[in-house]
Amino acid sequence: MDVFLQQLINGLSLGGIYALIALGYTMVYGIIELINFAHGDVYTLGTFFSLAILTLLGVTGIVTGPALIVVVAVTILGAMILCGLTGVIVERLAYRRLRNAPKLAPLITAIGMSFILENLMLYWHGPSPIPFPAVIPNPAVGLGSVTIQAKQIMVIVLAVVLMVVLQVFVYNTKLGKAMRATAQDKDAAQLMGININTTIALTFLIGSALAGAAGFVSGVYYGSTWFLNGFAAGLKAFTAAVLGGIGNLAGAMLGGFLIGLTEAMTTQFISDQWSNVVVFSVLVLVLIFRPTGLLGESLPNKV
Amino acid sequence: MLSSPRRPVALGAALAAALGIVLGSTLAVPGPAGAASVVKIGVDLPVSGADATNGIPTRNGVMLAVEQANAKPLPGGLKFEMSALDDAVQGVHDPAQGAQNVKTFIADSAVLGMVGPFNSNVAKAEIPLTNDAGLVQISPSNTNTGLTKGDDAKKLRTSHPDVNTYFRVCTTDDRQGAAAATFARKLGLKKAFIIDDNETYGKGLADVFEASFAKQGGAVLGHEHITKGQQDFKALLTKVHSASPDMIFFGGTTASGGGLVRKQMADVGMRDIKYVGGDGISDEEYLKETADMANNSYYTVAAPETSKLASAKAFVSAYHKRFGSNPGPYSANAYSASQIIIAAVLKGVKDNAGKLPTRLEVRQNVAATQNFDSPIGKIGFDRNGDTTAPILSFYAIRNGKAQFINQLNVKD
């Protein structure tokens, strides 16, 4: 039972990172029906940007006291802004002109953008794993025989908070309304005076900024990164988005946590090497019985 | 020095090589008489990415041997050249790339022998090709048992099961794994959990360790395999921790997860649990990646510690003079492998009255090597292509640095 609870915490922490990445996939898919393959690499870029900011701040280890809050806030916000801008640039360069092209065209450019970002990161830091400073003191809190680390609490809390903020933004603000309108019908939205280019760019900005936050969190959580990190994580996060119902924000979060949990539990009770097999089997089963994912797609019905 | 421009005869050579393969009986293509005074030694090692800290010092060993050979008077204007290729793709050794590199060597008729590869799974992709072309290859570091021994080895010799073109100057994992188990038992360790990377080398080594550790009275609590590109080992290590082992054995390399697993042991409260591995974690990269978690790691290397060998003194000082650093764990092995190929070519030239030997003749001479004086001792090859002087050394990481413990000849 203790091991079960411990794995529950491991799974939720891993899931929190997947969830933050999945939100970006689901937002972009929701609004322009594009699987943004470059999104996983934007997440890795988030770790790289965080590392660069920490280096600028002169942080090489654990930070304590009030400085910790400043360092974390500056790094997360910096990584979010830089990743957000990267997302906007990617959209402007690779997707906007292809918005009315056949669906396959932007899909291919997305794969191309993914390679470009990967190789830029390869050029930046080389192909070896890069150590990432610990930053946050990591006392383990004992709950009975189960221990939960400060880093794990950070991952889970940050994922949930950002999801709630995003939910509020999308459903309770004017810009959020514009996003939903654009997702429903681009042309009609335009006729109603919504600038769809700005709205779509905003979607990329927010989705990529969340990947930036996930990038920082993963750097701190694992203590290392490398340029291909985003490939596997991006694939899992995309799976999370589909599992929860693509286009659905709460679904992406649920999917992320579920996949993290499935991985941890498979490792514990079956074997580590089977975790990917089980994750994708769960996906197949869910899609057979609920083709629109657990919480259902929130896609516009196009006639 | 590292790469040579493609010569116009390359296409012709490729065609001739293809013809040789078709004919079957003529395994190798003699170089064009007169013109071919350059003999190339192909080198296939991972020299970029996480494997580079191993690959580059190893390649330097070949470079030094070639330069030293050219410094001596050679018969008939003969000159040795190193033709080096990288088998790392996106930072990790890659069997498909290794095979591609070997095809490049085979197509170049001036290549009469090759040194490499570094990794056992790459060797598995290369041996069928060199076997087909009759090109001799000597690995400085492949330790997987199945590359030379038993049915596995026979299956790799796809074109000419009776002709072995693959040799190695290091010992094999059946000995390395058993020695690591003995070593762990001597450290007083009783309960081991085994993790491997599911690659040819890592899984092979881990399996031998498992059997040997159990045979020597140790308890094996579990054996797990990780997957390529995996980043999160917390769930796995939580599982390992709940079995409460006093050591983890890792079969694999730093690049395939050996560093990350060790590092994340801190997060699940296993900081003081000992971590034992094979030569896969013997590189600088491991120290860099694990940082403050490097201590309490132990590993074996399938090569002697050159700084402790009288026979290696001249090599170590020449290496230091040439490259300004100490040799890597497999530099002396690569140097010795190159010396063997060079000697085999020179013997062939002598036997052919000044003409270059064929690839098959070079192979023949390499296979006949006995009591060859090299920095790593007097070496020769047995029937399988394995060294007759298998030496293993043991290291511990203390205060962030690798410390030599001892070495032994594990010939049974």
JSON list of C-alpha atoms in Angstrom, two decimals, chain B residues 2-209:
[
{"chain": "B", "resi": 2, "resn": "LEU", "atom": "CA", "xyz": [40.90, 12.30, -40.03]},
{"chain": "B", "resi": 3, "resn": "SER", "atom": "CA", "xyz": [39.35, 11.96, -43.41]},
{"chain": "B", "resi": 4, "resn": "SER", "atom": "CA", "xyz": [40.84, 11.56, -46.79]},
{"chain": "B", "resi": 5, "resn": "PRO", "atom": "CA", "xyz": [39.42, 12.95, -49.98]},
{"chain": "B", "resi": 6, "resn": "ARG", "atom": "CA", "xyz": [37.64, 10.40, -52.09]},
{"chain": "B", "resi": 7, "resn": "ARG", "atom": "CA", "xyz": [39.98, 9.13, -54.73]},
{"chain": "B", "resi": 8, "resn": "PRO", "atom": "CA", "xyz": [38.84, 8.73, -58.30]},
{"chain": "B", "resi": 9, "resn": "VAL", "atom": "CA", "xyz": [39.50, 5.01, -58.12]},
{"chain": "B", "resi": 10, "resn": "ALA", "atom": "CA", "xyz": [36.90, 4.64, -55.38]},
{"chain": "B", "resi": 11, "resn": "LEU", "atom": "CA", "xyz": [34.10, 3.81, -57.78]},
{"chain": "B", "resi": 12, "resn": "GLY", "atom": "CA", "xyz": [36.21, 1.26, -59.56]},
{"chain": "B", "resi": 13, "resn": "ALA", "atom": "CA", "xyz": [37.20, -0.19, -56.24]},
{"chain": "B", "resi": 14, "resn": "ALA", "atom": "CA", "xyz": [33.58, -0.38, -55.17]},
{"chain": "B", "resi": 15, "resn": "LEU", "atom": "CA", "xyz": [32.73, -2.24, -58.36]},
{"chain": "B", "resi": 16, "resn": "ALA", "atom": "CA", "xyz": [35.67, -4.53, -57.89]},
{"chain": "B", "resi": 17, "resn": "ALA", "atom": "CA", "xyz": [34.64, -5.12, -54.29]},
{"chain": "B", "resi": 18, "resn": "ALA", "atom": "CA", "xyz": [31.12, -5.93, -55.44]},
{"chain": "B", "resi": 19, "resn": "LEU", "atom": "CA", "xyz": [32.55, -8.33, -57.97]},
{"chain": "B", "resi": 20, "resn": "GLY", "atom": "CA", "xyz": [34.64, -9.93, -55.25]},
{"chain": "B", "resi": 21, "resn": "ILE", "atom": "CA", "xyz": [31.53, -10.50, -53.22]},
{"chain": "B", "resi": 22, "resn": "VAL", "atom": "CA", "xyz": [29.73, -12.02, -56.17]},
{"chain": "B", "resi": 23, "resn": "LEU", "atom": "CA", "xyz": [32.60, -14.37, -56.88]},
{"chain": "B", "resi": 24, "resn": "GLY", "atom": "CA", "xyz": [32.70, -15.37, -53.27]},
{"chain": "B", "resi": 25, "resn": "SER", "atom": "CA", "xyz": [35.96, -17.22, -53.48]},
{"chain": "B", "resi": 26, "resn": "THR", "atom": "CA", "xyz": [37.99, -14.06, -53.97]},
{"chain": "B", "resi": 27, "resn": "LEU", "atom": "CA", "xyz": [37.12, -12.36, -50.74]},
{"chain": "B", "resi": 28, "resn": "ALA", "atom": "CA", "xyz": [39.41, -9.39, -51.05]},
{"chain": "B", "resi": 29, "resn": "VAL", "atom": "CA", "xyz": [40.54, -7.17, -53.81]},
{"chain": "B", "resi": 30, "resn": "PRO", "atom": "CA", "xyz": [44.25, -6.55, -54.22]},
{"chain": "B", "resi": 31, "resn": "GLY", "atom": "CA", "xyz": [45.07, -2.88, -54.49]},
{"chain": "B", "resi": 32, "resn": "PRO", "atom": "CA", "xyz": [46.21, -1.68, -57.89]},
{"chain": "B", "resi": 33, "resn": "ALA", "atom": "CA", "xyz": [49.91, -2.46, -58.13]},
{"chain": "B", "resi": 34, "resn": "GLY", "atom": "CA", "xyz": [52.29, 0.43, -57.79]},
{"chain": "B", "resi": 35, "resn": "ALA", "atom": "CA", "xyz": [49.72, 3.14, -57.22]},
{"chain": "B", "resi": 36, "resn": "ALA", "atom": "CA", "xyz": [48.56, 1.76, -53.90]},
{"chain": "B", "resi": 37, "resn": "SER", "atom": "CA", "xyz": [51.38, 2.73, -51.62]},
{"chain": "B", "resi": 38, "resn": "VAL", "atom": "CA", "xyz": [48.91, 4.16, -49.11]},
{"chain": "B", "resi": 39, "resn": "VAL", "atom": "CA", "xyz": [47.33, 1.69, -46.73]},
{"chain": "B", "resi": 40, "resn": "LYS", "atom": "CA", "xyz": [44.37, 2.97, -44.78]},
{"chain": "B", "resi": 41, "resn": "ILE", "atom": "CA", "xyz": [43.18, 1.77, -41.43]},
{"chain": "B", "resi": 42, "resn": "GLY", "atom": "CA", "xyz": [39.49, 2.40, -41.04]},
{"chain": "B", "resi": 43, "resn": "VAL", "atom": "CA", "xyz": [38.38, 3.63, -37.64]},
{"chain": "B", "resi": 44, "resn": "ASP", "atom": "CA", "xyz": [34.75, 3.43, -36.59]},
{"chain": "B", "resi": 45, "resn": "LEU", "atom": "CA", "xyz": [34.07, 4.92, -33.16]},
{"chain": "B", "resi": 46, "resn": "PRO", "atom": "CA", "xyz": [31.47, 7.24, -31.64]},
{"chain": "B", "resi": 47, "resn": "VAL", "atom": "CA", "xyz": [33.26, 10.59, -31.47]},
{"chain": "B", "resi": 48, "resn": "SER", "atom": "CA", "xyz": [30.36, 12.99, -30.90]},
{"chain": "B", "resi": 49, "resn": "GLY", "atom": "CA", "xyz": [27.81, 13.32, -28.15]},
{"chain": "B", "resi": 50, "resn": "ALA", "atom": "CA", "xyz": [27.75, 11.50, -24.87]},
{"chain": "B", "resi": 51, "resn": "ASP", "atom": "CA", "xyz": [30.00, 8.72, -26.20]},
{"chain": "B", "resi": 52, "resn": "ALA", "atom": "CA", "xyz": [32.69, 11.15, -27.34]},
{"chain": "B", "resi": 53, "resn": "THR", "atom": "CA", "xyz": [34.53, 11.18, -24.02]},
{"chain": "B", "resi": 54, "resn": "ASN", "atom": "CA", "xyz": [35.25, 7.51, -24.71]},
{"chain": "B", "resi": 55, "resn": "GLY", "atom": "CA", "xyz": [35.50, 7.64, -28.49]},
{"chain": "B", "resi": 56, "resn": "ILE", "atom": "CA", "xyz": [38.02, 10.44, -28.92]},
{"chain": "B", "resi": 57, "resn": "PRO", "atom": "CA", "xyz": [40.78, 9.12, -26.61]},
{"chain": "B", "resi": 58, "resn": "THR", "atom": "CA", "xyz": [40.28, 5.72, -28.23]},
{"chain": "B", "resi": 59, "resn": "ARG", "atom": "CA", "xyz": [40.66, 7.17, -31.71]},
{"chain": "B", "resi": 60, "resn": "ASN", "atom": "CA", "xyz": [43.77, 9.00, -30.51]},
{"chain": "B", "resi": 61, "resn": "GLY", "atom": "CA", "xyz": [45.29, 5.60, -29.76]},
{"chain": "B", "resi": 62, "resn": "VAL", "atom": "CA", "xyz": [44.94, 4.63, -33.44]},
{"chain": "B", "resi": 63, "resn": "MET", "atom": "CA", "xyz": [46.27, 8.00, -34.57]},
{"chain": "B", "resi": 64, "resn": "LEU", "atom": "CA", "xyz": [49.37, 7.59, -32.43]},
{"chain": "B", "resi": 65, "resn": "ALA", "atom": "CA", "xyz": [50.06, 4.06, -33.72]},
{"chain": "B", "resi": 66, "resn": "VAL", "atom": "CA", "xyz": [49.71, 5.22, -37.34]},
{"chain": "B", "resi": 67, "resn": "GLU", "atom": "CA", "xyz": [51.98, 8.23, -36.84]},
{"chain": "B", "resi": 68, "resn": "GLN", "atom": "CA", "xyz": [54.60, 6.12, -35.13]},
{"chain": "B", "resi": 69, "resn": "ALA", "atom": "CA", "xyz": [54.49, 3.52, -37.92]},
{"chain": "B", "resi": 70, "resn": "ASN", "atom": "CA", "xyz": [55.02, 6.24, -40.54]},
{"chain": "B", "resi": 71, "resn": "ALA", "atom": "CA", "xyz": [57.95, 7.68, -38.59]},
{"chain": "B", "resi": 72, "resn": "LYS", "atom": "CA", "xyz": [59.87, 4.46, -39.16]},
{"chain": "B", "resi": 73, "resn": "PRO", "atom": "CA", "xyz": [61.32, 3.54, -42.57]},
{"chain": "B", "resi": 74, "resn": "LEU", "atom": "CA", "xyz": [58.68, 1.55, -44.44]},
{"chain": "B", "resi": 75, "resn": "PRO", "atom": "CA", "xyz": [59.28, -0.68, -47.45]},
{"chain": "B", "resi": 76, "resn": "GLY", "atom": "CA", "xyz": [58.70, 0.73, -50.94]},
{"chain": "B", "resi": 77, "resn": "GLY", "atom": "CA", "xyz": [57.29, 4.16, -50.04]},
{"chain": "B", "resi": 78, "resn": "LEU", "atom": "CA", "xyz": [54.47, 2.57, -48.08]},
{"chain": "B", "resi": 79, "resn": "LYS", "atom": "CA", "xyz": [52.48, 4.96, -45.92]},
{"chain": "B", "resi": 80, "resn": "PHE", "atom": "CA", "xyz": [49.73, 4.30, -43.38]},
{"chain": "B", "resi": 81, "resn": "GLU", "atom": "CA", "xyz": [46.74, 6.54, -43.09]},
{"chain": "B", "resi": 82, "resn": "MET", "atom": "CA", "xyz": [43.85, 6.67, -40.68]},
{"chain": "B", "resi": 83, "resn": "SER", "atom": "CA", "xyz": [40.37, 6.90, -42.19]},
{"chain": "B", "resi": 84, "resn": "ALA", "atom": "CA", "xyz": [38.10, 7.77, -39.27]},
{"chain": "B", "resi": 85, "resn": "LEU", "atom": "CA", "xyz": [34.29, 7.88, -39.24]},
{"chain": "B", "resi": 86, "resn": "ASP", "atom": "CA", "xyz": [31.80, 8.63, -36.46]},
{"chain": "B", "resi": 87, "resn": "ASP", "atom": "CA", "xyz": [29.07, 6.11, -35.64]},
{"chain": "B", "resi": 88, "resn": "ALA", "atom": "CA", "xyz": [27.18, 8.37, -33.23]},
{"chain": "B", "resi": 89, "resn": "VAL", "atom": "CA", "xyz": [23.93, 9.78, -34.52]},
{"chain": "B", "resi": 90, "resn": "GLN", "atom": "CA", "xyz": [22.43, 12.64, -32.52]},
{"chain": "B", "resi": 91, "resn": "GLY", "atom": "CA", "xyz": [24.89, 11.96, -29.76]},
{"chain": "B", "resi": 92, "resn": "VAL", "atom": "CA", "xyz": [24.45, 8.22, -29.30]},
{"chain": "B", "resi": 93, "resn": "HIS", "atom": "CA", "xyz": [26.24, 5.28, -30.93]},
{"chain": "B", "resi": 94, "resn": "ASP", "atom": "CA", "xyz": [24.09, 3.89, -33.71]},
{"chain": "B", "resi": 95, "resn": "PRO", "atom": "CA", "xyz": [24.32, 0.41, -35.29]},
{"chain": "B", "resi": 96, "resn": "ALA", "atom": "CA", "xyz": [22.90, 1.56, -38.64]},
{"chain": "B", "resi": 97, "resn": "GLN", "atom": "CA", "xyz": [25.47, 4.34, -38.89]},
{"chain": "B", "resi": 98, "resn": "GLY", "atom": "CA", "xyz": [28.24, 1.90, -37.96]},
{"chain": "B", "resi": 99, "resn": "ALA", "atom": "CA", "xyz": [27.15, -0.43, -40.77]},
{"chain": "B", "resi": 100, "resn": "GLN", "atom": "CA", "xyz": [27.10, 2.49, -43.18]},
{"chain": "B", "resi": 101, "resn": "ASN", "atom": "CA", "xyz": [30.65, 3.45, -42.16]},
{"chain": "B", "resi": 102, "resn": "VAL", "atom": "CA", "xyz": [31.89, -0.09, -42.67]},
{"chain": "B", "resi": 103, "resn": "LYS", "atom": "CA", "xyz": [30.38, -0.09, -46.16]},
{"chain": "B", "resi": 104, "resn": "THR", "atom": "CA", "xyz": [32.41, 3.04, -46.86]},
{"chain": "B", "resi": 105, "resn": "PHE", "atom": "CA", "xyz": [35.59, 1.29, -45.72]},
{"chain": "B", "resi": 106, "resn": "ILE", "atom": "CA", "xyz": [34.81, -1.79, -47.79]},
{"chain": "B", "resi": 107, "resn": "ALA", "atom": "CA", "xyz": [34.30, 0.34, -50.87]},
{"chain": "B", "resi": 108, "resn": "ASP", "atom": "CA", "xyz": [37.75, 1.88, -50.44]},
{"chain": "B", "resi": 109, "resn": "SER", "atom": "CA", "xyz": [40.31, -0.65, -51.65]},
{"chain": "B", "resi": 110, "resn": "ALA", "atom": "CA", "xyz": [43.10, 1.09, -49.73]},
{"chain": "B", "resi": 111, "resn": "VAL", "atom": "CA", "xyz": [41.47, 0.06, -46.43]},
{"chain": "B", "resi": 112, "resn": "LEU", "atom": "CA", "xyz": [43.13, -3.21, -45.42]},
{"chain": "B", "resi": 113, "resn": "GLY", "atom": "CA", "xyz": [41.91, -3.38, -41.84]},
{"chain": "B", "resi": 114, "resn": "MET", "atom": "CA", "xyz": [39.79, -1.49, -39.36]},
{"chain": "B", "resi": 115, "resn": "VAL", "atom": "CA", "xyz": [39.72, -0.64, -35.68]},
{"chain": "B", "resi": 116, "resn": "GLY", "atom": "CA", "xyz": [36.33, -0.53, -34.02]},
{"chain": "B", "resi": 117, "resn": "PRO", "atom": "CA", "xyz": [33.59, -0.34, -33.16]},
{"chain": "B", "resi": 118, "resn": "PHE", "atom": "CA", "xyz": [33.30, 0.79, -29.57]},
{"chain": "B", "resi": 119, "resn": "ASN", "atom": "CA", "xyz": [29.85, -0.60, -28.79]},
{"chain": "B", "resi": 120, "resn": "SER", "atom": "CA", "xyz": [28.69, -4.18, -28.99]},
{"chain": "B", "resi": 121, "resn": "ASN", "atom": "CA", "xyz": [25.36, -3.52, -30.70]},
{"chain": "B", "resi": 122, "resn": "VAL", "atom": "CA", "xyz": [27.24, -1.64, -33.42]},
{"chain": "B", "resi": 123, "resn": "ALA", "atom": "CA", "xyz": [29.55, -4.64, -33.80]},
{"chain": "B", "resi": 124, "resn": "LYS", "atom": "CA", "xyz": [26.52, -6.87, -34.38]},
{"chain": "B", "resi": 125, "resn": "ALA", "atom": "CA", "xyz": [25.58, -4.73, -37.36]},
{"chain": "B", "resi": 126, "resn": "GLU", "atom": "CA", "xyz": [29.14, -4.60, -38.70]},
{"chain": "B", "resi": 127, "resn": "ILE", "atom": "CA", "xyz": [30.44, -8.17, -38.39]},
{"chain": "B", "resi": 128, "resn": "PRO", "atom": "CA", "xyz": [28.27, -9.61, -41.21]},
{"chain": "B", "resi": 129, "resn": "LEU", "atom": "CA", "xyz": [29.63, -6.90, -43.53]},
{"chain": "B", "resi": 130, "resn": "THR", "atom": "CA", "xyz": [33.32, -7.33, -42.73]},
{"chain": "B", "resi": 131, "resn": "ASN", "atom": "CA", "xyz": [32.83, -11.09, -42.84]},
{"chain": "B", "resi": 132, "resn": "ASP", "atom": "CA", "xyz": [31.39, -10.77, -46.32]},
{"chain": "B", "resi": 133, "resn": "ALA", "atom": "CA", "xyz": [34.19, -8.51, -47.54]},
{"chain": "B", "resi": 134, "resn": "GLY", "atom": "CA", "xyz": [37.00, -10.35, -45.77]},
{"chain": "B", "resi": 135, "resn": "LEU", "atom": "CA", "xyz": [38.05, -7.11, -44.07]},
{"chain": "B", "resi": 136, "resn": "VAL", "atom": "CA", "xyz": [39.71, -7.68, -40.72]},
{"chain": "B", "resi": 137, "resn": "GLN", "atom": "CA", "xyz": [38.38, -5.63, -37.81]},
{"chain": "B", "resi": 138, "resn": "ILE", "atom": "CA", "xyz": [39.74, -5.39, -34.28]},
{"chain": "B", "resi": 139, "resn": "SER", "atom": "CA", "xyz": [37.62, -3.87, -31.56]},
{"chain": "B", "resi": 140, "resn": "PRO", "atom": "CA", "xyz": [39.34, -2.14, -28.66]},
{"chain": "B", "resi": 141, "resn": "SER", "atom": "CA", "xyz": [36.36, -2.42, -26.34]},
{"chain": "B", "resi": 142, "resn": "ASN", "atom": "CA", "xyz": [33.44, -4.69, -27.40]},
{"chain": "B", "resi": 143, "resn": "THR", "atom": "CA", "xyz": [32.79, -7.03, -24.54]},
{"chain": "B", "resi": 144, "resn": "ASN", "atom": "CA", "xyz": [29.53, -8.77, -25.49]},
{"chain": "B", "resi": 145, "resn": "THR", "atom": "CA", "xyz": [30.19, -12.50, -25.31]},
{"chain": "B", "resi": 146, "resn": "GLY", "atom": "CA", "xyz": [28.06, -13.50, -28.30]},
{"chain": "B", "resi": 147, "resn": "LEU", "atom": "CA", "xyz": [30.20, -11.53, -30.75]},
{"chain": "B", "resi": 148, "resn": "THR", "atom": "CA", "xyz": [32.89, -14.20, -30.76]},
{"chain": "B", "resi": 149, "resn": "LYS", "atom": "CA", "xyz": [31.60, -17.22, -28.87]},
{"chain": "B", "resi": 150, "resn": "GLY", "atom": "CA", "xyz": [28.98, -19.88, -29.49]},
{"chain": "B", "resi": 151, "resn": "ASP", "atom": "CA", "xyz": [26.08, -20.00, -31.90]},
{"chain": "B", "resi": 152, "resn": "ASP", "atom": "CA", "xyz": [25.47, -16.25, -31.66]},
{"chain": "B", "resi": 153, "resn": "ALA", "atom": "CA", "xyz": [28.88, -15.61, -33.17]},
{"chain": "B", "resi": 154, "resn": "LYS", "atom": "CA", "xyz": [28.33, -18.17, -35.93]},
{"chain": "B", "resi": 155, "resn": "LYS", "atom": "CA", "xyz": [25.09, -16.46, -36.89]},
{"chain": "B", "resi": 156, "resn": "LEU", "atom": "CA", "xyz": [26.93, -13.18, -37.36]},
{"chain": "B", "resi": 157, "resn": "ARG", "atom": "CA", "xyz": [29.37, -14.73, -39.86]},
{"chain": "B", "resi": 158, "resn": "THR", "atom": "CA", "xyz": [26.69, -14.77, -42.50]},
{"chain": "B", "resi": 159, "resn": "SER", "atom": "CA", "xyz": [28.71, -15.11, -45.70]},
{"chain": "B", "resi": 160, "resn": "HIS", "atom": "CA", "xyz": [31.68, -17.19, -44.61]},
{"chain": "B", "resi": 161, "resn": "PRO", "atom": "CA", "xyz": [30.90, -19.02, -41.37]},
{"chain": "B", "resi": 162, "resn": "ASP", "atom": "CA", "xyz": [34.36, -20.60, -41.39]},
{"chain": "B", "resi": 163, "resn": "VAL", "atom": "CA", "xyz": [36.28, -17.32, -41.79]},
{"chain": "B", "resi": 164, "resn": "ASN", "atom": "CA", "xyz": [36.46, -15.03, -38.80]},
{"chain": "B", "resi": 165, "resn": "THR", "atom": "CA", "xyz": [37.22, -11.39, -39.53]},
{"chain": "B", "resi": 166, "resn": "TYR", "atom": "CA", "xyz": [36.34, -10.02, -36.10]},
{"chain": "B", "resi": 167, "resn": "PHE", "atom": "CA", "xyz": [38.92, -9.85, -33.30]},
{"chain": "B", "resi": 168, "resn": "ARG", "atom": "CA", "xyz": [39.13, -7.99, -30.03]},
{"chain": "B", "resi": 169, "resn": "VAL", "atom": "CA", "xyz": [41.90, -7.06, -27.62]},
{"chain": "B", "resi": 170, "resn": "CYS", "atom": "CA", "xyz": [39.63, -6.73, -24.59]},
{"chain": "B", "resi": 171, "resn": "THR", "atom": "CA", "xyz": [38.00, -9.50, -22.65]},
{"chain": "B", "resi": 172, "resn": "THR", "atom": "CA", "xyz": [34.37, -10.60, -22.79]},
{"chain": "B", "resi": 173, "resn": "ASP", "atom": "CA", "xyz": [31.32, -9.98, -20.63]},
{"chain": "B", "resi": 174, "resn": "ASP", "atom": "CA", "xyz": [31.12, -13.58, -19.42]},
{"chain": "B", "resi": 175, "resn": "ARG", "atom": "CA", "xyz": [34.34, -12.71, -17.63]},
{"chain": "B", "resi": 176, "resn": "GLN", "atom": "CA", "xyz": [33.58, -9.07, -16.94]},
{"chain": "B", "resi": 177, "resn": "GLY", "atom": "CA", "xyz": [30.14, -9.83, -15.49]},
{"chain": "B", "resi": 178, "resn": "ALA", "atom": "CA", "xyz": [31.50, -12.66, -13.35]},
{"chain": "B", "resi": 179, "resn": "ALA", "atom": "CA", "xyz": [34.39, -10.51, -12.15]},
{"chain": "B", "resi": 180, "resn": "ALA", "atom": "CA", "xyz": [32.02, -7.66, -11.31]},
{"chain": "B", "resi": 181, "resn": "ALA", "atom": "CA", "xyz": [29.95, -10.12, -9.24]},
{"chain": "B", "resi": 182, "resn": "THR", "atom": "CA", "xyz": [33.06, -11.31, -7.40]},
{"chain": "B", "resi": 183, "resn": "PHE", "atom": "CA", "xyz": [34.06, -7.71, -6.87]},
{"chain": "B", "resi": 184, "resn": "ALA", "atom": "CA", "xyz": [30.62, -6.81, -5.47]},
{"chain": "B", "resi": 185, "resn": "ARG", "atom": "CA", "xyz": [30.70, -9.79, -3.13]},
{"chain": "B", "resi": 186, "resn": "LYS", "atom": "CA", "xyz": [34.16, -8.73, -1.93]},
{"chain": "B", "resi": 187, "resn": "LEU", "atom": "CA", "xyz": [32.72, -5.30, -1.13]},
{"chain": "B", "resi": 188, "resn": "GLY", "atom": "CA", "xyz": [30.39, -7.14, 1.22]},
{"chain": "B", "resi": 189, "resn": "LEU", "atom": "CA", "xyz": [27.26, -6.66, -0.90]},
{"chain": "B", "resi": 190, "resn": "LYS", "atom": "CA", "xyz": [24.57, -9.28, -0.58]},
{"chain": "B", "resi": 191, "resn": "LYS", "atom": "CA", "xyz": [21.35, -8.02, -2.15]},
{"chain": "B", "resi": 192, "resn": "ALA", "atom": "CA", "xyz": [21.47, -6.72, -5.70]},
{"chain": "B", "resi": 193, "resn": "PHE", "atom": "CA", "xyz": [18.82, -5.17, -7.89]},
{"chain": "B", "resi": 194, "resn": "ILE", "atom": "CA", "xyz": [19.76, -5.26, -11.57]},
{"chain": "B", "resi": 195, "resn": "ILE", "atom": "CA", "xyz": [18.85, -2.66, -14.17]},
{"chain": "B", "resi": 196, "resn": "ASP", "atom": "CA", "xyz": [19.95, -2.79, -17.80]},
{"chain": "B", "resi": 197, "resn": "ASP", "atom": "CA", "xyz": [19.42, -0.72, -20.92]},
{"chain": "B", "resi": 198, "resn": "ASN", "atom": "CA", "xyz": [18.12, -3.60, -23.09]},
{"chain": "B", "resi": 199, "resn": "GLU", "atom": "CA", "xyz": [21.02, -3.22, -25.53]},
{"chain": "B", "resi": 200, "resn": "THR", "atom": "CA", "xyz": [23.35, -5.98, -26.70]},
{"chain": "B", "resi": 201, "resn": "TYR", "atom": "CA", "xyz": [26.11, -4.96, -24.32]},
{"chain": "B", "resi": 202, "resn": "GLY", "atom": "CA", "xyz": [24.09, -3.86, -21.33]},
{"chain": "B", "resi": 203, "resn": "LYS", "atom": "CA", "xyz": [21.65, -6.75, -21.18]},
{"chain": "B", "resi": 204, "resn": "GLY", "atom": "CA", "xyz": [24.38, -9.29, -21.91]},
{"chain": "B", "resi": 205, "resn": "LEU", "atom": "CA", "xyz": [26.54, -8.00, -19.08]},
{"chain": "B", "resi": 206, "resn": "ALA", "atom": "CA", "xyz": [23.62, -7.75, -16.66]},
{"chain": "B", "resi": 207, "resn": "ASP", "atom": "CA", "xyz": [22.52, -11.33, -17.37]},
{"chain": "B", "resi": 208, "resn": "VAL", "atom": "CA", "xyz": [26.01, -12.67, -16.65]},
{"chain": "B", "resi": 209, "resn": "PHE", "atom": "CA", "xyz": [26.23, -10.58, -13.49]}
]
